[in-house]
Amino acid sequence: MDKIMKWHERRATAQSPRQGDHRNPFQRDKARILHSAAFRRLQAKTQVLGVGMSDFYRTRLTHSLEVSQIGQGITAQLRSKYPQLCEQLQINEQLIEAICLAHDIGHPPYGHGGEVALHYKMHTHGGFEGNGQTFRIVSKLEPYTLEHGMNLSRRTILGLVKYPGFIGPLTNKAIISSQVAHRQVKADNWHPPKGLYACDSEVFDWLLAPLSMQDRDAFTQISVKQNEHSRTRFKSFDCSIMELADDIAYAIHDLEDAIVMGIVHRQQFETEVAKAIHQLEDFPLSGAIFGLTDKLFSHLHYERKDAIGALVNGFITSIEIVKREQEFEEPLLQYQACFPVVCAKALGLFKTFVFNRVIRKPDIQIIEYKGQQIVMELFEALQSDPTRLLPENTRQRWLDAAEADNGNRVISDYISGMTDGFASKLYSNLFLPKSASAPDSSMI
């Protein structure tokens, strides 16, 4: 029980009591996430298609809501399949919901274009990565408390750490190109390693305090890669559920947007996905995939929704809990949720299709490139004269951080918190002669 309570702990313990508040720690965490400014800004941040192209398709906010719903579905399935093990792991629907809602709040404006831009500008100052920024927002930046961000429970934060390592050791220095002009920055050369920032190591140490040294050393192991960034090896059980929910939402729900917008066509889907899935043995939907394809590309909305529901359900119900080969004392690290091999292959076909036919589509890449340029120009402008151009609250943070030679991190925090529209308006006001009004500065 003592170990369980340690996962419920928060960094700041002296908070105002709430008379009659009977919520569990994870219900409180969910409320803090839902009511945060960082979460609200997801409504105006790009998911796959650029914000403003249509009012139909998904933004980061609606994507996060869908991930949360799928995460709850996975949790219910696992409770049914593994009741004793789920009791041992103390799996909790509100916990999974909170983790899924918060998983993308660190992503900057303009999707991966913004992430590439910020990592390019920050690569000599600790780097930038969306998941690392999520960790920073919930633990430091979101002003629910003075110094500890949302002050979430330890277990919720652990569930948000997809990559328990620091960007520096994970970076392959050989693939970092020399400094070039902004318009010459190639995204493929500047995708960041997946990890946390060294300046947040104190919070990470607190997070892992309940673990034995043996578990901590194993949990933070990395796999060294040749000609690419190294990668962390492990994540917690709760995080594995969130990641599966995220993958399903990306592969299936984002595909729906692409179909409705006419970005992908039936013949492409049949050739690259349906036929390959039909040939997969032991996949529950192999025999039904051509019928589902008919419904996916039907002009009748309810038929498409029925197909989407069937696909999501097929993946959710296949998920298993497995014990890792690596020995851990902590059950939250010893077990993970995962797909059977054949289901992972099937979902991989969907993900690859969305990536090749949607994400890599020139029209989408032009939007990302434009956002990439906007973010780099904003960073350079704010970096040139922070005390002049930063809003008052951020300016004071920059002055405090500059004493520790960490001022660029504050600029990165500020830009990454912007919505697509805010970044575009600030760019116009800084660089376009006809723009006269200053945007609202009530940012991080």
mmCIF file of C-alpha atoms in Angstrom, residues 151-361:
data_model
loop_
_atom_site.group_PDB
_atom_site.id
_atom_site.type_symbol
_atom_site.label_atom_id
_atom_site.label_comp_id
_atom_site.label_asym_id
_atom_site.label_seq_id
_atom_site.Cartn_x
_atom_site.Cartn_y
_atom_site.Cartn_z
ATOM 1 C CA ASN A 151 1.093 19.308 -9.933
ATOM 2 C CA LEU A 152 -0.259 15.989 -11.193
ATOM 3 C CA SER A 153 0.121 12.737 -9.314
ATOM 4 C CA ARG A 154 3.315 10.806 -9.891
ATOM 5 C CA ARG A 155 1.588 7.917 -11.679
ATOM 6 C CA THR A 156 -0.165 10.194 -14.161
ATOM 7 C CA ILE A 157 3.128 11.868 -15.048
ATOM 8 C CA LEU A 158 4.816 8.473 -15.396
ATOM 9 C CA GLY A 159 2.094 7.496 -17.864
ATOM 10 C CA LEU A 160 2.926 10.562 -19.978
ATOM 11 C CA VAL A 161 6.626 9.713 -20.263
ATOM 12 C CA LYS A 162 6.813 7.792 -23.529
ATOM 13 C CA TYR A 163 10.595 8.148 -23.714
ATOM 14 C CA PRO A 164 12.382 7.991 -20.320
ATOM 15 C CA GLY A 165 15.733 9.394 -21.419
ATOM 16 C CA PHE A 166 17.359 12.746 -22.134
ATOM 17 C CA ILE A 167 17.719 14.238 -25.603
ATOM 18 C CA GLY A 168 21.482 14.770 -25.318
ATOM 19 C CA PRO A 169 22.568 11.110 -24.970
ATOM 20 C CA LEU A 170 19.935 10.045 -27.518
ATOM 21 C CA THR A 171 21.147 12.432 -30.220
ATOM 22 C CA ASN A 172 23.175 11.066 -33.107
ATOM 23 C CA LYS A 173 25.600 13.937 -33.600
ATOM 24 C CA ALA A 174 26.682 12.587 -36.984
ATOM 25 C CA ILE A 175 23.339 13.341 -38.630
ATOM 26 C CA ILE A 176 23.066 16.907 -37.363
ATOM 27 C CA SER A 177 23.795 19.101 -40.350
ATOM 28 C CA SER A 178 25.737 22.314 -40.117
ATOM 29 C CA GLN A 179 23.837 25.559 -39.598
ATOM 30 C CA VAL A 180 22.045 26.593 -42.793
ATOM 31 C CA ALA A 181 19.618 29.325 -43.810
ATOM 32 C CA HIS A 182 16.057 28.784 -42.588
ATOM 33 C CA ARG A 183 14.678 28.026 -46.016
ATOM 34 C CA GLN A 184 17.327 25.347 -46.510
ATOM 35 C CA VAL A 185 16.417 23.355 -43.383
ATOM 36 C CA LYS A 186 15.404 19.834 -44.425
ATOM 37 C CA ALA A 187 12.901 18.286 -42.054
ATOM 38 C CA ASP A 188 14.357 14.781 -42.455
ATOM 39 C CA ASN A 189 17.672 16.036 -41.042
ATOM 40 C CA TRP A 190 16.118 17.746 -38.038
ATOM 41 C CA HIS A 191 13.529 15.431 -36.555
ATOM 42 C CA PRO A 192 14.436 15.394 -32.853
ATOM 43 C CA PRO A 193 15.340 12.342 -30.796
ATOM 44 C CA LYS A 194 12.466 11.276 -28.567
ATOM 45 C CA GLY A 195 13.210 12.232 -24.978
ATOM 46 C CA LEU A 196 13.209 14.736 -22.137
ATOM 47 C CA TYR A 197 15.198 17.927 -21.534
ATOM 48 C CA ALA A 198 18.247 17.884 -19.284
ATOM 49 C CA CYS A 199 16.964 21.016 -17.528
ATOM 50 C CA ASP A 200 14.014 18.951 -16.247
ATOM 51 C CA SER A 201 16.178 16.244 -14.670
ATOM 52 C CA GLU A 202 15.194 17.230 -11.123
ATOM 53 C CA VAL A 203 11.523 16.473 -11.832
ATOM 54 C CA PHE A 204 12.490 13.214 -13.533
ATOM 55 C CA ASP A 205 14.485 12.184 -10.463
ATOM 56 C CA TRP A 206 11.444 12.884 -8.276
ATOM 57 C CA LEU A 207 9.223 10.909 -10.645
ATOM 58 C CA LEU A 208 11.380 7.786 -10.441
ATOM 59 C CA ALA A 209 11.993 8.007 -6.678
ATOM 60 C CA PRO A 210 9.697 5.023 -5.823
ATOM 61 C CA LEU A 211 11.764 2.724 -8.062
ATOM 62 C CA SER A 212 14.718 0.654 -6.916
ATOM 63 C CA MET A 213 18.063 1.617 -8.444
ATOM 64 C CA GLN A 214 17.995 -1.606 -10.449
ATOM 65 C CA ASP A 215 14.584 -0.761 -11.916
ATOM 66 C CA ARG A 216 15.578 2.809 -12.591
ATOM 67 C CA ASP A 217 18.751 1.793 -14.433
ATOM 68 C CA ALA A 218 16.837 -0.742 -16.527
ATOM 69 C CA PHE A 219 13.921 1.615 -17.240
ATOM 70 C CA THR A 220 16.217 4.338 -18.590
ATOM 71 C CA GLN A 221 18.251 2.052 -20.855
ATOM 72 C CA ILE A 222 18.625 3.150 -24.473
ATOM 73 C CA SER A 223 19.130 1.248 -27.713
ATOM 74 C CA VAL A 224 22.003 2.746 -29.658
ATOM 75 C CA LYS A 225 21.230 3.010 -33.360
ATOM 76 C CA GLN A 226 23.517 3.411 -36.337
ATOM 77 C CA ASN A 227 22.959 6.446 -38.563
ATOM 78 C CA GLU A 228 19.939 7.599 -36.558
ATOM 79 C CA HIS A 229 19.028 8.846 -33.113
ATOM 80 C CA SER A 230 19.164 6.313 -30.287
ATOM 81 C CA ARG A 231 15.904 5.311 -28.626
ATOM 82 C CA THR A 232 14.645 4.512 -25.171
ATOM 83 C CA ARG A 233 13.543 0.911 -24.629
ATOM 84 C CA PHE A 234 10.745 0.956 -22.068
ATOM 85 C CA LYS A 235 7.610 2.760 -20.954
ATOM 86 C CA SER A 236 5.160 2.168 -18.121
ATOM 87 C CA PHE A 237 2.069 -0.036 -18.379
ATOM 88 C CA ASP A 238 -0.262 2.996 -18.353
ATOM 89 C CA CYS A 239 1.786 4.662 -21.076
ATOM 90 C CA SER A 240 1.573 1.547 -23.252
ATOM 91 C CA ILE A 241 -2.240 1.803 -23.183
ATOM 92 C CA MET A 242 -2.106 5.478 -24.137
ATOM 93 C CA GLU A 243 0.273 4.766 -27.013
ATOM 94 C CA LEU A 244 -1.965 2.018 -28.409
ATOM 95 C CA ALA A 245 -4.968 4.350 -28.211
ATOM 96 C CA ASP A 246 -2.971 7.081 -29.969
ATOM 97 C CA ASP A 247 -1.928 4.706 -32.759
ATOM 98 C CA ILE A 248 -5.519 3.539 -33.333
ATOM 99 C CA ALA A 249 -6.815 7.114 -33.452
ATOM 100 C CA TYR A 250 -4.074 8.150 -35.883
ATOM 101 C CA ALA A 251 -4.459 5.150 -38.171
ATOM 102 C CA ILE A 252 -8.265 4.900 -38.260
ATOM 103 C CA HIS A 253 -9.858 8.212 -37.290
ATOM 104 C CA ASP A 254 -7.367 10.367 -39.192
ATOM 105 C CA LEU A 255 -7.953 8.099 -42.194
ATOM 106 C CA GLU A 256 -11.640 9.063 -42.039
ATOM 107 C CA ASP A 257 -10.713 12.736 -42.452
ATOM 108 C CA ALA A 258 -8.604 11.920 -45.499
ATOM 109 C CA ILE A 259 -11.434 9.923 -47.101
ATOM 110 C CA VAL A 260 -14.058 12.623 -46.526
ATOM 111 C CA MET A 261 -11.755 15.359 -47.831
ATOM 112 C CA GLY A 262 -11.032 13.344 -50.975
ATOM 113 C CA ILE A 263 -7.306 13.136 -50.221
ATOM 114 C CA VAL A 264 -7.202 9.338 -50.576
ATOM 115 C CA HIS A 265 -9.095 7.149 -52.992
ATOM 116 C CA ARG A 266 -10.619 3.708 -52.835
ATOM 117 C CA GLN A 267 -8.287 2.093 -55.373
ATOM 118 C CA GLN A 268 -5.245 3.243 -53.383
ATOM 119 C CA PHE A 269 -6.710 1.860 -50.162
ATOM 120 C CA GLU A 270 -7.656 -1.478 -51.718
ATOM 121 C CA THR A 271 -4.209 -1.932 -53.264
ATOM 122 C CA GLU A 272 -2.105 -0.813 -50.301
ATOM 123 C CA VAL A 273 -4.217 -1.842 -47.298
ATOM 124 C CA ALA A 274 -7.271 -4.039 -47.948
ATOM 125 C CA LYS A 275 -5.586 -6.696 -50.087
ATOM 126 C CA ALA A 276 -2.672 -7.019 -47.668
ATOM 127 C CA ILE A 277 -5.002 -7.312 -44.673
ATOM 128 C CA HIS A 278 -7.122 -9.919 -46.467
ATOM 129 C CA GLN A 279 -4.007 -12.082 -46.720
ATOM 130 C CA LEU A 280 -3.194 -11.855 -43.006
ATOM 131 C CA GLU A 281 -3.999 -15.083 -41.210
ATOM 132 C CA ASP A 282 -5.595 -14.927 -37.755
ATOM 133 C CA PHE A 283 -6.506 -11.223 -38.030
ATOM 134 C CA PRO A 284 -10.173 -10.952 -36.932
ATOM 135 C CA LEU A 285 -11.173 -8.561 -39.723
ATOM 136 C CA SER A 286 -9.335 -10.224 -42.632
ATOM 137 C CA GLY A 287 -12.498 -11.752 -44.067
ATOM 138 C CA ALA A 288 -14.541 -8.582 -43.610
ATOM 139 C CA ILE A 289 -12.042 -6.025 -44.930
ATOM 140 C CA PHE A 290 -13.508 -5.687 -48.452
ATOM 141 C CA GLY A 291 -16.999 -5.152 -47.055
ATOM 142 C CA LEU A 292 -15.598 -2.585 -44.659
ATOM 143 C CA THR A 293 -13.854 -0.894 -47.587
ATOM 144 C CA ASP A 294 -17.223 -0.557 -49.343
ATOM 145 C CA LYS A 295 -18.578 1.197 -46.263
ATOM 146 C CA LEU A 296 -15.488 3.356 -45.706
ATOM 147 C CA PHE A 297 -15.820 4.863 -49.175
ATOM 148 C CA SER A 298 -19.607 4.956 -49.209
ATOM 149 C CA HIS A 299 -21.335 8.286 -49.762
ATOM 150 C CA LEU A 300 -23.617 7.371 -46.849
ATOM 151 C CA HIS A 301 -22.240 8.864 -43.644
ATOM 152 C CA TYR A 302 -23.661 6.204 -41.331
ATOM 153 C CA GLU A 303 -22.046 3.382 -43.328
ATOM 154 C CA ARG A 304 -18.628 5.006 -43.041
ATOM 155 C CA LYS A 305 -19.138 5.455 -39.301
ATOM 156 C CA ASP A 306 -20.118 1.802 -38.958
ATOM 157 C CA ALA A 307 -16.899 0.740 -40.700
ATOM 158 C CA ILE A 308 -14.779 3.035 -38.540
ATOM 159 C CA GLY A 309 -16.418 1.624 -35.416
ATOM 160 C CA ALA A 310 -15.823 -1.953 -36.546
ATOM 161 C CA LEU A 311 -12.147 -1.289 -37.255
ATOM 162 C CA VAL A 312 -11.561 0.462 -33.936
ATOM 163 C CA ASN A 313 -13.360 -2.300 -32.056
ATOM 164 C CA GLY A 314 -11.353 -4.976 -33.861
ATOM 165 C CA PHE A 315 -8.080 -3.465 -32.711
ATOM 166 C CA ILE A 316 -9.210 -2.642 -29.161
ATOM 167 C CA THR A 317 -10.514 -6.152 -28.475
ATOM 168 C CA SER A 318 -7.280 -7.764 -29.680
ATOM 169 C CA ILE A 319 -5.047 -6.007 -27.127
ATOM 170 C CA GLU A 320 -3.262 -8.193 -24.574
ATOM 171 C CA ILE A 321 -1.224 -7.699 -21.413
ATOM 172 C CA VAL A 322 2.205 -9.315 -21.606
ATOM 173 C CA LYS A 323 5.077 -9.640 -19.172
ATOM 174 C CA ARG A 324 8.355 -8.166 -20.327
ATOM 175 C CA GLU A 325 11.435 -10.346 -20.721
ATOM 176 C CA GLN A 326 13.360 -7.678 -18.828
ATOM 177 C CA GLU A 327 12.917 -8.237 -15.106
ATOM 178 C CA PHE A 328 11.444 -5.331 -13.122
ATOM 179 C CA GLU A 329 10.479 -5.247 -9.456
ATOM 180 C CA GLU A 330 7.793 -2.619 -10.141
ATOM 181 C CA PRO A 331 4.656 -4.190 -11.721
ATOM 182 C CA LEU A 332 3.924 -0.968 -13.635
ATOM 183 C CA LEU A 333 7.164 -1.562 -15.537
ATOM 184 C CA GLN A 334 7.032 -5.366 -15.681
ATOM 185 C CA TYR A 335 3.813 -5.478 -17.724
ATOM 186 C CA GLN A 336 2.728 -3.768 -20.917
ATOM 187 C CA ALA A 337 -0.341 -3.684 -23.121
ATOM 188 C CA CYS A 338 0.331 -4.637 -26.732
ATOM 189 C CA PHE A 339 -1.186 -5.974 -29.941
ATOM 190 C CA PRO A 340 -0.704 -9.567 -31.055
ATOM 191 C CA VAL A 341 1.843 -9.646 -33.895
ATOM 192 C CA VAL A 342 -0.745 -9.997 -36.669
ATOM 193 C CA CYS A 343 -2.811 -7.068 -35.340
ATOM 194 C CA ALA A 344 0.299 -4.900 -35.093
ATOM 195 C CA LYS A 345 1.010 -5.711 -38.750
ATOM 196 C CA ALA A 346 -2.548 -4.794 -39.724
ATOM 197 C CA LEU A 347 -2.488 -1.473 -37.898
ATOM 198 C CA GLY A 348 0.954 -0.808 -39.388
ATOM 199 C CA LEU A 349 -0.599 -1.048 -42.850
ATOM 200 C CA PHE A 350 -3.127 1.645 -41.913
ATOM 201 C CA LYS A 351 -0.449 3.868 -40.360
ATOM 202 C CA THR A 352 1.844 3.531 -43.366
ATOM 203 C CA PHE A 353 -1.029 4.353 -45.706
ATOM 204 C CA VAL A 354 -1.931 7.508 -43.756
ATOM 205 C CA PHE A 355 1.721 8.546 -43.627
ATOM 206 C CA ASN A 356 2.449 7.994 -47.326
ATOM 207 C CA ARG A 357 -0.869 9.120 -48.771
ATOM 208 C CA VAL A 358 -1.746 11.934 -46.364
ATOM 209 C CA ILE A 359 1.176 13.178 -44.257
ATOM 210 C CA ARG A 360 3.684 13.061 -47.128
ATOM 211 C CA LYS A 361 1.272 14.555 -49.659
#
